[in-house]
Short mmCIF file of C-alpha atoms in Angstrom, two decimals:
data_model
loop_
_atom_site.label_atom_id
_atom_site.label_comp_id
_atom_site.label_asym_id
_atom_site.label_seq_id
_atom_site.Cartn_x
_atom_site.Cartn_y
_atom_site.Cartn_z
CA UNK A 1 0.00 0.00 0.00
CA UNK A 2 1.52 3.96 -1.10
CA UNK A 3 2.77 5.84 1.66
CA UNK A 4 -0.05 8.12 2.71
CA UNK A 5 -2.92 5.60 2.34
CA UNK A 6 -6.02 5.84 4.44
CA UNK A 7 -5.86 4.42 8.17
CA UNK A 8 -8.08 1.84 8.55
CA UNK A 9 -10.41 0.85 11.76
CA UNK A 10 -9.59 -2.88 12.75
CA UNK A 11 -13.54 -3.69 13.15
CA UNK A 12 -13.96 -3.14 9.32
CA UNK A 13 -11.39 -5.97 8.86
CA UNK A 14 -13.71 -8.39 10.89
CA UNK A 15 -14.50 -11.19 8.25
CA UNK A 16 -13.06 -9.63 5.29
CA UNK A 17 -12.30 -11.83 2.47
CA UNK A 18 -8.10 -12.74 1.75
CA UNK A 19 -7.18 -12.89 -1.81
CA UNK A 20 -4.17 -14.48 -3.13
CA UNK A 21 -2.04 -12.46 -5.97
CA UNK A 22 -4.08 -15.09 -8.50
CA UNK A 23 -7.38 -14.04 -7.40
CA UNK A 24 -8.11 -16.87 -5.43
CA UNK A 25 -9.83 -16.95 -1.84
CA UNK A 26 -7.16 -18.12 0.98
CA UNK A 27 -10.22 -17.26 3.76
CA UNK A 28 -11.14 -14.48 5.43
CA UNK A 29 -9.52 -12.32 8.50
CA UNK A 30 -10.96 -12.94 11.97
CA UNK A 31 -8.47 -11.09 14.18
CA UNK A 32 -5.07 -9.31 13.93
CA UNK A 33 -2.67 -10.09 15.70
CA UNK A 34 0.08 -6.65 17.54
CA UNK A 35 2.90 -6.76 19.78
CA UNK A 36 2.75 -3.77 22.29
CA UNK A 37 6.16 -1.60 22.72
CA UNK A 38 8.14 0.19 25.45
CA UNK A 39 6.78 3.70 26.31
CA UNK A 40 3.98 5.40 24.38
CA UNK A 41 5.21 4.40 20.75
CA UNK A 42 2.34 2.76 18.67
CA UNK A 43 2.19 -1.42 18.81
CA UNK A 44 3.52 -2.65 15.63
CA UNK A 45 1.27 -4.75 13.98
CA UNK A 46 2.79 -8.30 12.90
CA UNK A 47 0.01 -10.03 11.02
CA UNK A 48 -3.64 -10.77 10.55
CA UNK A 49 -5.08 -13.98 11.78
CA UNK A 50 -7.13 -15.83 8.43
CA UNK A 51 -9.70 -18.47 8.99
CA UNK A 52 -8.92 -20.64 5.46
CA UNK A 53 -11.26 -22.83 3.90
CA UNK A 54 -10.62 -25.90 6.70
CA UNK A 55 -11.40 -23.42 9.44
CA UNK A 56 -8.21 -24.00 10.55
CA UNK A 57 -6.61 -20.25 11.61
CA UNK A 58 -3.45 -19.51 10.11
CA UNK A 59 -0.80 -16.62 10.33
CA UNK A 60 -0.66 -14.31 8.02
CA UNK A 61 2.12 -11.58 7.87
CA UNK A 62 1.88 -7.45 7.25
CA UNK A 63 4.42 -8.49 4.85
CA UNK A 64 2.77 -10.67 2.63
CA UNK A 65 -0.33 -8.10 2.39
CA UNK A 66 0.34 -5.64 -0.60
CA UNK A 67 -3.25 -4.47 -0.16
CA UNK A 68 -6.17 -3.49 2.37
CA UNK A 69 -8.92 -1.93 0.30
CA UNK A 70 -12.29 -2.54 -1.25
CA UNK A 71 -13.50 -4.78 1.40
CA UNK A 72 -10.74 -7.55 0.61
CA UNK A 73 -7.12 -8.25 1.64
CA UNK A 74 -4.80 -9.04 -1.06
CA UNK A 75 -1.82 -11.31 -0.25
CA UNK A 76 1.50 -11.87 -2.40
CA UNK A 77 3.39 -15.39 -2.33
CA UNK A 78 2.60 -18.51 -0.70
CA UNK A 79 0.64 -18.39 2.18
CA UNK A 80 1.87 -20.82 5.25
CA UNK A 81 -1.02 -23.16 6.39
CA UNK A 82 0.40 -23.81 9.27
CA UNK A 83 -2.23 -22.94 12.77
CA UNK A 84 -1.41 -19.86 14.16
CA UNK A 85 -0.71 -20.32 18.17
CA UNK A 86 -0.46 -16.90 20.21
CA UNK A 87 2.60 -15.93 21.67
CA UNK A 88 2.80 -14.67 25.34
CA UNK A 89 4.13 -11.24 23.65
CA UNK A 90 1.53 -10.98 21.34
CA UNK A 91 -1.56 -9.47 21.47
CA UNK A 92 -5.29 -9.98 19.72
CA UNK A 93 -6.54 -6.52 18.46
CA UNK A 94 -10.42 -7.52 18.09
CA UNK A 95 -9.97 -10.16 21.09
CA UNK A 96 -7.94 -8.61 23.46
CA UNK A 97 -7.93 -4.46 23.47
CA UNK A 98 -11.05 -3.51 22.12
CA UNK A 99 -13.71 -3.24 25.14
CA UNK A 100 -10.70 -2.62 27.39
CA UNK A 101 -10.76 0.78 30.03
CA UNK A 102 -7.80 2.92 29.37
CA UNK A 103 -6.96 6.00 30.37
CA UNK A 104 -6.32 9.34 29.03
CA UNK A 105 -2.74 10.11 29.75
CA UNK A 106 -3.75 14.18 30.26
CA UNK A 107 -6.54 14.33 32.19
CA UNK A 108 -6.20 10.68 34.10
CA UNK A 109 -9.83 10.14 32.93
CA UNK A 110 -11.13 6.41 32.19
CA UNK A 111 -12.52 5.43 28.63
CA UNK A 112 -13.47 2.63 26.76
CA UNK A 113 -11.84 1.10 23.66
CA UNK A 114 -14.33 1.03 21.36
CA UNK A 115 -11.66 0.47 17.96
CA UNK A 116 -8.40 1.05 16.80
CA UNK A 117 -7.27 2.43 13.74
CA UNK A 118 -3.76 0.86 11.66
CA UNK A 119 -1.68 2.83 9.01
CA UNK A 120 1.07 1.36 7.03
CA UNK A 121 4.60 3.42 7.72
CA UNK A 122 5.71 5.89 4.73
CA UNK A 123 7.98 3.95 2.37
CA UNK A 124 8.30 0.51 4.54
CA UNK A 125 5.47 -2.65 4.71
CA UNK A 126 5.67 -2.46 8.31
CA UNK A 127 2.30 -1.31 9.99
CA UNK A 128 1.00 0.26 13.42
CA UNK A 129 -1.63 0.95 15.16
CA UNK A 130 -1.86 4.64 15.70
CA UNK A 131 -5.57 6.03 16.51
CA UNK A 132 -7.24 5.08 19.68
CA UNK A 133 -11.29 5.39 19.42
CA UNK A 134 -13.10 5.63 22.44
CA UNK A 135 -15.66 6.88 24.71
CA UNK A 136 -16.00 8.57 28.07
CA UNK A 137 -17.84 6.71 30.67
CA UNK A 138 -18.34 3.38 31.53
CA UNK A 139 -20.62 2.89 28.93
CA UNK A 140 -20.01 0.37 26.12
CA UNK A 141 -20.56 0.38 22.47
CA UNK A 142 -23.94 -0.19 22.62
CA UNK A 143 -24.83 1.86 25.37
CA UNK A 144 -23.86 5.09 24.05
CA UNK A 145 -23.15 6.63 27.36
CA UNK A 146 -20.48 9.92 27.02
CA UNK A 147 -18.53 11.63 24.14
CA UNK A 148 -16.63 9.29 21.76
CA UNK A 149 -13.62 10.51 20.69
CA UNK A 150 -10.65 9.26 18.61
CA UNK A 151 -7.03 10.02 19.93
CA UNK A 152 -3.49 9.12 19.45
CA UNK A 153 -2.16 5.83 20.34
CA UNK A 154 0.46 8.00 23.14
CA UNK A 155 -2.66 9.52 24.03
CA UNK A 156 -3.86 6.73 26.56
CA UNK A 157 -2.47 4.08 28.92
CA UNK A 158 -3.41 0.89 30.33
CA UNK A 159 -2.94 -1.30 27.68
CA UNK A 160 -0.65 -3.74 28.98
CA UNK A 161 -2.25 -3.92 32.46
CA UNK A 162 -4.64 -6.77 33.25
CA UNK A 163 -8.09 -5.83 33.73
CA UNK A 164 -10.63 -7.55 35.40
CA UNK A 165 -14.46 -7.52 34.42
CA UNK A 166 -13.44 -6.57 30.58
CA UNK A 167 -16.34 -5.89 28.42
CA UNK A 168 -17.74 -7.13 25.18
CA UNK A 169 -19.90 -4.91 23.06
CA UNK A 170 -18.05 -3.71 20.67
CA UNK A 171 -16.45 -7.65 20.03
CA UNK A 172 -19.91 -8.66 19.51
CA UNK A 173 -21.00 -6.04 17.29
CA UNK A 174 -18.03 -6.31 15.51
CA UNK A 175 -18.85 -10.77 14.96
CA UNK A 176 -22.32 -9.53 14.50
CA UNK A 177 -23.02 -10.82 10.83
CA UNK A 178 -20.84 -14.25 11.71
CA UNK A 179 -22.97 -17.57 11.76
CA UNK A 180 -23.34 -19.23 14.89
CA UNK A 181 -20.52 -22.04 13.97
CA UNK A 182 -18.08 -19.12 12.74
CA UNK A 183 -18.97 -17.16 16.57
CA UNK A 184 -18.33 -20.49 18.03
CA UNK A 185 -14.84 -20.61 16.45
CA UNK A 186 -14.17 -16.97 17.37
CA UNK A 187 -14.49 -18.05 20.98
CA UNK A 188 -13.23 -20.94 20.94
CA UNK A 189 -10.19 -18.90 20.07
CA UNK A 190 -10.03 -16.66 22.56
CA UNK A 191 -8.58 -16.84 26.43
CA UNK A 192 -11.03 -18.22 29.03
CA UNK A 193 -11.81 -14.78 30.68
CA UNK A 194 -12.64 -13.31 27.52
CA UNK A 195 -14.76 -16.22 26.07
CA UNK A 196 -17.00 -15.45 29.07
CA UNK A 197 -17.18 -11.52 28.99
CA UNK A 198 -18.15 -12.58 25.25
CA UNK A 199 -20.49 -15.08 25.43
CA UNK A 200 -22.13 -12.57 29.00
CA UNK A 201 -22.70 -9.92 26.31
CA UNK A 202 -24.49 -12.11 23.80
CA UNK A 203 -28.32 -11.92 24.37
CA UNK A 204 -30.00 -15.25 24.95
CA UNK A 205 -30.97 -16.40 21.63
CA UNK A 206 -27.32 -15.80 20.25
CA UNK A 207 -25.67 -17.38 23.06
CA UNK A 208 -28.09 -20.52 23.02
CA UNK A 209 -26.55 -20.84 19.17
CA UNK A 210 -23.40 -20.71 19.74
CA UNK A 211 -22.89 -23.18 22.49
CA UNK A 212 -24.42 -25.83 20.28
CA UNK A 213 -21.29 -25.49 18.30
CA UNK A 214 -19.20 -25.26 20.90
CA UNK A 215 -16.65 -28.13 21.93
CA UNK A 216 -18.94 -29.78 25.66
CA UNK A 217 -16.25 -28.45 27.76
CA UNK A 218 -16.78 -24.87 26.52
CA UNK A 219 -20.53 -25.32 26.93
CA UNK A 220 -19.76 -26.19 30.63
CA UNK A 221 -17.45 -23.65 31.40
CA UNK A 222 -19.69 -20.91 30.16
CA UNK A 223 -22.71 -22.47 31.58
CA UNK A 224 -21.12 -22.68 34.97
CA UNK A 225 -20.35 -18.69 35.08
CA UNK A 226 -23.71 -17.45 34.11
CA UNK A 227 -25.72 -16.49 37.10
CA UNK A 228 -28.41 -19.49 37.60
CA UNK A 229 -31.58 -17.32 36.20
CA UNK A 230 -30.01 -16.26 32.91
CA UNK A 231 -28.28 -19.63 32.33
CA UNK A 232 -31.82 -21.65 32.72
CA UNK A 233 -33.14 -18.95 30.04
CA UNK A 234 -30.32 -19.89 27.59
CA UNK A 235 -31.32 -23.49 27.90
CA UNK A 236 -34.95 -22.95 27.28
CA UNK A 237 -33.60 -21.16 24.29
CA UNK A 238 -31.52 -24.04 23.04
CA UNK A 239 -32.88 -26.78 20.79
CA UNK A 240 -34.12 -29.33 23.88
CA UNK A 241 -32.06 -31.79 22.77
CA UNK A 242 -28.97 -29.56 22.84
CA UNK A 243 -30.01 -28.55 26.20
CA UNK A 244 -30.82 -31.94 27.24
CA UNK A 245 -27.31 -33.20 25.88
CA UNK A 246 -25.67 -30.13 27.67
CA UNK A 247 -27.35 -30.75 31.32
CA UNK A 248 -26.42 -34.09 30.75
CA UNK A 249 -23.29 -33.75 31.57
CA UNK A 250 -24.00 -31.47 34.97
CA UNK A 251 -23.48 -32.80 38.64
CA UNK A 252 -27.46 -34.09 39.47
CA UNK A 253 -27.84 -31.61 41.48
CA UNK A 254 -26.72 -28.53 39.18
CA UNK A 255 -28.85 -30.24 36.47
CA UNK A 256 -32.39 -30.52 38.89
CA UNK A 257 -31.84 -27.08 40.07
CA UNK A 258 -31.60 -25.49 36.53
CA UNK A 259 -34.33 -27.85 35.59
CA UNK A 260 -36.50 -26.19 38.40
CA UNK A 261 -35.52 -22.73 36.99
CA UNK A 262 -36.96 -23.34 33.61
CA UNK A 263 -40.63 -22.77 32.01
CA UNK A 264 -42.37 -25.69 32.81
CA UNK A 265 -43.05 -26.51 29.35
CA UNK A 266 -39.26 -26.19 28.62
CA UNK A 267 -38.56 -28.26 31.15
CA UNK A 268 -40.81 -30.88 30.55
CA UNK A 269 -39.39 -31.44 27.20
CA UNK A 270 -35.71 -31.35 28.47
CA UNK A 271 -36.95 -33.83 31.31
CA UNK A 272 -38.48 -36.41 28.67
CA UNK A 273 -35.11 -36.54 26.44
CA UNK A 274 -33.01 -37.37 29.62
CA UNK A 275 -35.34 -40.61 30.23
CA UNK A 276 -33.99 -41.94 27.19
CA UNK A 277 -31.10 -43.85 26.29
CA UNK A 278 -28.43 -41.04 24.82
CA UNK A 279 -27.23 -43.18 21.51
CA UNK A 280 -31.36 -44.23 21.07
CA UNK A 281 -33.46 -42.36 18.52
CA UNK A 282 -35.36 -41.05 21.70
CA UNK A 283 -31.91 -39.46 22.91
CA UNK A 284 -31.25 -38.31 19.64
CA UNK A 285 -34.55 -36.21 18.61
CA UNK A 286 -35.79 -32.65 19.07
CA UNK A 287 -39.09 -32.29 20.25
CA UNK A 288 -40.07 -29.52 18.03
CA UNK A 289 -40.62 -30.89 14.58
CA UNK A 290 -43.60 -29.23 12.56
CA UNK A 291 -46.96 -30.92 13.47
CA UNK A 292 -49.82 -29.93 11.24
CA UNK A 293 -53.42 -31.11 11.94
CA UNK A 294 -55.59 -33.48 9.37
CA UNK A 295 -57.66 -30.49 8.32
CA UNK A 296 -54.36 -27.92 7.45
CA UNK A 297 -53.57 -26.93 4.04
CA UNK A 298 -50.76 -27.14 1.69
CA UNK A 299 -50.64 -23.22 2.44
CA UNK A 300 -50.33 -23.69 5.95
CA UNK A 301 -47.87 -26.22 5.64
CA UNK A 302 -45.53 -23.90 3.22
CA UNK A 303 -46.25 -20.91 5.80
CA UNK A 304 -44.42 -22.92 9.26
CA UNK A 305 -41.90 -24.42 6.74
CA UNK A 306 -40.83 -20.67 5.66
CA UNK A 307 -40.29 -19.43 9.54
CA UNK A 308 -36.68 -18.78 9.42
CA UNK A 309 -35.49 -20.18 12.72
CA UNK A 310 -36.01 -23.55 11.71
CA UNK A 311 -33.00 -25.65 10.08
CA UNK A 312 -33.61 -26.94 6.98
CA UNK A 313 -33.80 -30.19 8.04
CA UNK A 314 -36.53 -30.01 9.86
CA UNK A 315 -38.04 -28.00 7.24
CA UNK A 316 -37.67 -30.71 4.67
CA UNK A 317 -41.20 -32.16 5.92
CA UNK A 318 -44.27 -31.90 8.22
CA UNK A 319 -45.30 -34.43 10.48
CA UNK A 320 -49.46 -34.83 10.20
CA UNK A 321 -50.94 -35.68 13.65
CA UNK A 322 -54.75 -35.38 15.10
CA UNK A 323 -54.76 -33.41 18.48
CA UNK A 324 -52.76 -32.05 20.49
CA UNK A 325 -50.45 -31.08 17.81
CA UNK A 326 -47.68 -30.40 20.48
CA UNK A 327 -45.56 -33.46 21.41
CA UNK A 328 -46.31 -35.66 22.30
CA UNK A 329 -49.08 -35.61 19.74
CA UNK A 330 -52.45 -37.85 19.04
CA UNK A 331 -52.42 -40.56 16.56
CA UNK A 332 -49.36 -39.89 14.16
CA UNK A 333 -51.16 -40.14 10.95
CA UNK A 334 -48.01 -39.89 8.45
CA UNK A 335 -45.02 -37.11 6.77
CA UNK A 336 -45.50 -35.22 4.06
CA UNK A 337 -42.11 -34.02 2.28
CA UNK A 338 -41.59 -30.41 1.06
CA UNK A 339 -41.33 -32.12 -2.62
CA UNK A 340 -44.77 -32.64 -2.14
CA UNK A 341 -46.02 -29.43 -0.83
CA UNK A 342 -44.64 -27.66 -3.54
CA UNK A 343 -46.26 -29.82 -6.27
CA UNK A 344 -50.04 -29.88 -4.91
CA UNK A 345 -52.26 -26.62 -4.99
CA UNK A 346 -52.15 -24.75 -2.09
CA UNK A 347 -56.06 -25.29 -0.94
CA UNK A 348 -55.35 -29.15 -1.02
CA UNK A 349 -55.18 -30.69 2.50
CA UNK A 350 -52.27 -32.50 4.11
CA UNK A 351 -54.21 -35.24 5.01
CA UNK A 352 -54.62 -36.27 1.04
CA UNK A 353 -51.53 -36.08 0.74
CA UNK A 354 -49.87 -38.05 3.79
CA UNK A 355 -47.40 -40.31 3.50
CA UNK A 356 -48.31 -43.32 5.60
CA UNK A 357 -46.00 -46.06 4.19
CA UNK A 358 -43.12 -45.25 5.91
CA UNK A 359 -42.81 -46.68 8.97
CA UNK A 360 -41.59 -44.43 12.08
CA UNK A 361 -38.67 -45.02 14.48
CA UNK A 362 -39.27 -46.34 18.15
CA UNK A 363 -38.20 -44.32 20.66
CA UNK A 364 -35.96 -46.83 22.14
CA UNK A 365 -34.22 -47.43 18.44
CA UNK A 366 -30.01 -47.75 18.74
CA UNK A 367 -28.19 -45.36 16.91
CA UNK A 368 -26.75 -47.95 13.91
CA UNK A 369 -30.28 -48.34 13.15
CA UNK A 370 -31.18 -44.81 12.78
CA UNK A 371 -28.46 -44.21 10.71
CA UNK A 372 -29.46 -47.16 8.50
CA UNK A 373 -33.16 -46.13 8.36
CA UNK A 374 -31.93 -42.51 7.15
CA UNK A 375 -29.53 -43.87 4.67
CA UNK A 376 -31.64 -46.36 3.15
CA UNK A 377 -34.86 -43.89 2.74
CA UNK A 378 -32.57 -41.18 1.69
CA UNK A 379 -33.98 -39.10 4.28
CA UNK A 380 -33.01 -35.93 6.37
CA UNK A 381 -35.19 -36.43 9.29
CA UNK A 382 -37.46 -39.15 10.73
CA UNK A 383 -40.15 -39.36 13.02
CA UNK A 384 -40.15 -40.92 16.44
CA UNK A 385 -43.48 -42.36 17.92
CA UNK A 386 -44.34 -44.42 20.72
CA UNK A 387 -46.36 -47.53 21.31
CA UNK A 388 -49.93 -45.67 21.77
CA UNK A 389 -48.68 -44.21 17.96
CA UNK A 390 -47.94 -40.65 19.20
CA UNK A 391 -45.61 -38.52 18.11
CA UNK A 392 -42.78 -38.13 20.25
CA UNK A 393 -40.57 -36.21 18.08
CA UNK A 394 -38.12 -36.35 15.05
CA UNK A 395 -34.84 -37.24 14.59
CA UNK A 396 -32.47 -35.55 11.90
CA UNK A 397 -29.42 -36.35 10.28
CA UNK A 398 -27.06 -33.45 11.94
CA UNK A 399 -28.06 -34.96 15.10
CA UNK A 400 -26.90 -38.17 14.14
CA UNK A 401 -23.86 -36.95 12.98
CA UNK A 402 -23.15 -35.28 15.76
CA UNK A 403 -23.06 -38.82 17.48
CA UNK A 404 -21.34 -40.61 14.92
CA UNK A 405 -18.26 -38.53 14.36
CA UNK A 406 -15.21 -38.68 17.39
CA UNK A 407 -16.64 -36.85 20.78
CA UNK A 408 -13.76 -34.32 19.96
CA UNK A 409 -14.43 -33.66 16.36
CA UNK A 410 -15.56 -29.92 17.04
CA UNK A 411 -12.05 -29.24 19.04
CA UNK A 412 -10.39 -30.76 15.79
CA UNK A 413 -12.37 -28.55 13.58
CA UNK A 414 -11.34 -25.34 14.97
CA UNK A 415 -8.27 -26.33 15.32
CA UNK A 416 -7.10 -27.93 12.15
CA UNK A 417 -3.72 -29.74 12.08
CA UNK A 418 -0.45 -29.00 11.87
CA UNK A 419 2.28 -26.78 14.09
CA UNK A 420 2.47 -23.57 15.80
CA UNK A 421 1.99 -20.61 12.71
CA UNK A 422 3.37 -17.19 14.29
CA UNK A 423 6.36 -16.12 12.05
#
């Protein structure tokens, strides 16, 4: 980049695509990575961290980018894919300083790091960070308490001190726009401390999606520092069978209390998967497929398959049941496929239309067999019903997955193979 180019704020780098000099993605940046310096000079920036194609995070240096513009990052030479491990002098720009309280060096007065700006050095590809942006106050970014202001980097102190209590705001509304697995990554990523000032600063519904792609040991550590009230509203916000799978794993007493704490109808639904057997089709399901009754219409059916917080594998059918249409249901009368609801007219009723041939999984089916029904009907989700022929629930394939792959297979997803990547 020419000497005089534009400074650029580090939360406009979140998730910006890395192109290599042939025009081909290498990933996209999720943090950068600074070493802090003696005195007040400005912390040399050594690299950007890239999430590639794998997921694994790799190092990428200031010196290999010829170009920060246009919403991409252009790279020149061969990239090194090796994972990028922190080093105890370096520091995470989005994960570490933004959020932090500083001072200002003049007046003594405490602010809030709300971004940083870099520049690349006249004639050199060495970068710094040189602008400060922050606001007076205790307020965070999206409490817009007190003046914001943007200083020099000499203009404030505090970075290298540890702080206690750090927030979050402006790291969350920087990973606003990231999918729940790429959020999950980002904290995986981070320190302890600051994965749970993060994941405090999430709001319920966010935070319930992200620890179903966290690693179980994550889920429990962040679990276990949420005050009791707010962490029995994340679980009522979770899939139940994520929730049950998570309380699972809690002390009995830990799990009944937070039990107790949830809705009742929550609760009931959590309690029901924990009777079953965890590798059983019963252990496996959700309890909130889409039930239609006899007398709903194609129209109906496309309307609950549209709502967007459904995944798309339970959206890949309707489950037709005569009352109560909340598990568990009356009589299970049969599935009809989205296929299906596309090709009929919209007035015609799901009841015409049923598929009754396929026979449903038992609640007390072993996992080898679930995966073999699936497979063999080339299906994404099945239902579950009992022995009075109610619905219980359905079982789909991620779930499945999620059981057949290693028990550590999202710790080896974030973290790719290979050795340490800081040059």
């Amino acid at each position: 980049m020419p000497a005089g180019a534009p400074r650029i704020f580090v939360s406009h780098l979140a998730g910006v695509p890395v192109f290599d000099p042939n025009g081909e993605q290498v990933g996209r940046v999720r943090d950068l990575v600074a070493m802090l310096r003696v005195g007040r000079r400005p912390p040399r920036l050594l690299g950007m961290v890239v999430e590639v194609l794998s997921r694994r995070r790799i190092f990428l240096p200031m010196t290999r980018v010829t170009g920060v513009e246009s919403g991409q990052v252009i790279t020149t030479g061969v990239v090194n894919m090796r994972r990028f491990e922190q080093r105890p002098t370096e520091r995470l720009v989005l994960g570490e300083l933004l959020d932090r309280r500083v001072r200002l060096v003049e007046s003594g007065e405490e602010v809030t790091v709300l971004d940083v700006a870099i520049q690349q050095l006249p004639a050199r590809r060495d970068w710094e960070i040189d602008k400060v942006f922050v606001r007076r106050g205790k307020g965070g970014a999206l409490r817009r308490k007190g003046e914001a202001l943007t200083v020099e980097w000499s203009a404030v102190t505090g970075f290298s001190l540890e702080e206690e209590g750090q927030g979050a705001e402006s790291l969350v509304a920087t990973f606003e726009r990231l999918r729940p697995a790429d959020l999950a990554n980002a904290l995986h990523h981070l320190s302890p401390k600051r994965r749970v000032e993060v994941a405090a600063a999430l709001h319920d519904d966010r935070l319930a999606d992200v620890l179903e792609e966290l690693p179980e040991d994550e889920q429990i550590e962040i679990l276990g520092k949420l005050k009791e009230e707010r962490a029995a509203d994340v679980l009522e916000a979770m899939d139940p069978d994520d929730a049950a799978d998570l309380l699972s794993e809690l002390p009995e007493e830990d799990k009944e209390r937070l039990l107790q704490l949830m809705r009742p109808d929550d609760a009931a639904d959590v309690r029901r998967l924990l009777s079953y057997e965890e590798r059983t089709a019963g252990g496996l399901m959700t309890t909130e497929p889409i039930v239609l009754r006899p007398d709903a219409t194609v129209a109906d059916a496309l309307a609950r398959v549209r709502q967007a917080d459904l995944s798309p594998a339970l959206a890949a059918q309707v489950y037709v049941c005569r009352p109560p249409d909340e598990t568990p249901t009356g009589k299970y009368l049969g599935t009809v496929h989205f296929q299906r609801l596309l090709r009929d007219p919209p007035f015609t009723l799901v009841s015409s239309i049923v598929d009754s041939d396929l026979p449903p999984l038992a609640p007390d089916t072993p996992l080898p067999a679930v995966t073999s029904y699936l497979a063999a009907y080339n299906l994404v989700a099945a239902p579950v019903v009992d022995e009075s022929g109610s619905l219980l629930g359905a079982v789909t394939v991620d779930d499945v997955l999620d059981h057949l792959l290693p028990e550590d297979w999202r710790e080896s997803e974030f973290e790719g193979t290979g050795a340490a990547g800081g040059e």
